[in-house]
CSV table of C-alpha atoms in Angstrom, one decimal:
chain,number,residue,atom,x,y,z
J,1,MET,CA,5.9,-17.8,-6.7
J,2,ILE,CA,8.9,-15.9,-8.1
J,3,GLY,CA,6.6,-14.0,-10.4
J,4,PHE,CA,4.6,-12.6,-7.4
J,5,ALA,CA,7.9,-11.8,-5.7
J,6,ILE,CA,9.1,-9.8,-8.7
J,7,LEU,CA,5.8,-7.9,-9.0
J,8,LEU,CA,5.8,-7.1,-5.3
J,9,LEU,CA,9.4,-6.0,-5.4
J,10,PHE,CA,8.7,-3.5,-8.2
J,11,ASN,CA,5.7,-2.3,-6.3
J,12,PHE,CA,7.8,-1.8,-3.2
J,13,ILE,CA,10.5,0.0,-5.1
J,14,GLY,CA,7.9,2.3,-6.6
J,15,TYR,CA,6.5,3.1,-3.1
J,16,ALA,CA,10.0,3.6,-1.7
J,17,LEU,CA,11.0,6.0,-4.5
J,18,GLN,CA,7.8,8.0,-4.1
J,19,MET,CA,8.3,8.3,-0.4
J,20,SER,CA,12.0,9.1,-0.5
J,21,LEU,CA,12.0,11.5,-3.5
J,22,HIS,CA,8.5,12.9,-3.0
J,23,ILE,CA,7.5,12.2,-6.6
J,24,PRO,CA,4.0,13.4,-7.4
J,25,LEU,CA,3.0,10.0,-8.8
J,26,PRO,CA,1.5,7.0,-7.0
J,27,GLY,CA,4.1,4.5,-5.9
J,28,ASN,CA,2.4,1.6,-7.7
J,29,VAL,CA,2.5,3.6,-11.0
J,30,ILE,CA,6.2,4.3,-10.5
J,31,GLY,CA,6.7,0.6,-9.8
J,32,LEU,CA,4.8,-0.3,-13.0
J,33,ILE,CA,6.9,2.1,-15.1
J,34,LEU,CA,10.0,0.6,-13.7
J,35,PHE,CA,8.7,-3.0,-14.3
J,36,VAL,CA,7.8,-2.2,-17.9
J,37,ALA,CA,11.3,-0.7,-18.4
J,38,ALA,CA,12.8,-3.8,-16.9
J,39,LEU,CA,10.8,-6.0,-19.3
J,40,PHE,CA,11.9,-3.9,-22.3
J,41,ALA,CA,15.5,-3.9,-21.1
J,42,LYS,CA,15.2,-7.7,-20.7
J,43,ILE,CA,16.3,-7.5,-17.1
J,44,VAL,CA,13.1,-9.3,-16.2
J,45,LYS,CA,11.9,-12.1,-18.5
J,46,LEU,CA,8.3,-12.3,-19.4
J,47,GLU,CA,8.2,-16.0,-18.5
J,48,TRP,CA,9.1,-15.3,-14.9
J,49,VAL,CA,6.0,-13.2,-14.3
J,50,GLU,CA,3.6,-14.3,-16.9
J,51,GLN,CA,1.8,-16.9,-14.8
J,52,ALA,CA,1.4,-14.7,-11.7
J,53,ALA,CA,0.3,-11.7,-13.9
J,54,SER,CA,-2.3,-13.8,-15.7
J,55,LEU,CA,-3.7,-15.1,-12.4
J,56,MET,CA,-4.0,-11.5,-11.1
J,57,THR,CA,-5.6,-10.4,-14.4
J,58,ARG,CA,-8.2,-13.2,-14.2
J,59,HIS,CA,-9.2,-12.1,-10.7
J,60,MET,CA,-9.0,-8.3,-11.3
J,61,MET,CA,-12.6,-7.7,-10.1
J,62,LEU,CA,-11.4,-8.4,-6.5
J,63,PHE,CA,-9.0,-5.4,-6.7
J,64,PHE,CA,-11.9,-3.1,-7.5
J,65,THR,CA,-14.0,-4.1,-4.4
J,66,PRO,CA,-12.4,-1.5,-2.1
J,67,PHE,CA,-13.2,1.2,-4.6
J,68,VAL,CA,-16.9,0.1,-4.9
J,69,VAL,CA,-17.2,0.1,-1.1
J,70,GLY,CA,-15.7,3.6,-1.1
J,71,VAL,CA,-18.3,4.8,-3.5
J,72,VAL,CA,-21.1,3.4,-1.3
J,73,VAL,CA,-19.7,5.2,1.7
J,74,PHE,CA,-19.8,8.5,-0.2
J,75,PHE,CA,-23.2,7.8,-1.8
J,76,PRO,CA,-25.0,10.7,0.0
J,77,LEU,CA,-22.3,13.1,-1.2
J,78,ILE,CA,-22.5,11.7,-4.7
J,79,GLY,CA,-26.3,12.0,-4.7
J,80,ALA,CA,-26.2,15.6,-3.6
J,81,ASN,CA,-23.9,16.4,-6.6
J,82,VAL,CA,-25.3,14.0,-9.2
J,83,LEU,CA,-25.9,16.7,-11.8
J,84,SER,CA,-22.4,18.1,-11.7
J,85,ILE,CA,-21.0,14.6,-11.8
J,86,LEU,CA,-23.1,13.6,-14.8
J,87,GLY,CA,-22.3,16.9,-16.5
J,88,GLY,CA,-18.6,16.2,-16.0
J,89,ILE,CA,-18.9,12.7,-17.3
J,90,VAL,CA,-21.0,13.6,-20.3
J,91,GLY,CA,-19.0,16.7,-21.1
J,92,GLY,CA,-15.7,14.9,-20.7
J,93,THR,CA,-16.8,12.0,-22.8
J,94,THR,CA,-18.1,14.3,-25.5
J,95,ALA,CA,-14.8,16.3,-25.6
J,96,VAL,CA,-12.8,13.0,-25.9
J,97,ILE,CA,-15.0,11.8,-28.7
J,98,ILE,CA,-14.7,15.1,-30.6
J,99,VAL,CA,-10.9,15.4,-30.2
J,100,THR,CA,-10.4,11.7,-31.1
J,101,GLY,CA,-12.5,12.0,-34.2
J,102,TRP,CA,-10.7,15.2,-35.3
J,103,VAL,CA,-7.2,13.7,-34.7
J,104,SER,CA,-8.2,10.5,-36.5
J,105,SER,CA,-9.5,12.5,-39.5
J,106,GLN,CA,-6.3,14.5,-39.6
J,107,PHE,CA,-4.2,11.3,-39.6
J,108,GLN,CA,-6.3,9.8,-42.3
J,109,ALA,CA,-6.1,12.9,-44.5
J,110,GLU,CA,-2.3,13.0,-44.0
J,111,GLU,CA,-2.1,9.2,-44.8
J,112,GLY,CA,-4.2,9.8,-47.9
J,113,ASP,CA,-1.9,12.6,-49.0
J,114,MET,CA,1.2,10.3,-48.5
J,115,SER,CA,-0.3,7.5,-50.5
J,116,ARG,CA,-1.1,9.8,-53.4
J,117,GLY,CA,2.5,11.0,-53.3
J,118,ALA,CA,1.8,14.6,-52.3
């Protein structure tokens, strides 16, 4: 139970910081960043939140239900713009694959140069 309390506390802190400082990030993301920082700083011990986090991870599909319902509500709008949506998905995926391949090849070439002593 203390694990859930700690996770909710960081979520609340993130929302409070977003609302008070008008940070252009979602409050839950700010809370997550603060939580990870607290874990690395050993302010929060992993054992305290591990059980609650694993329970939430196991039932993660429940957290996506509102988004799926939201997509169904906007289905006529999505259907009217299906070509532009598919173009964006395919184009974005292609761009990510190309850039990832190019960066990986650059790292491998650099690593090969280092192993040869150049």
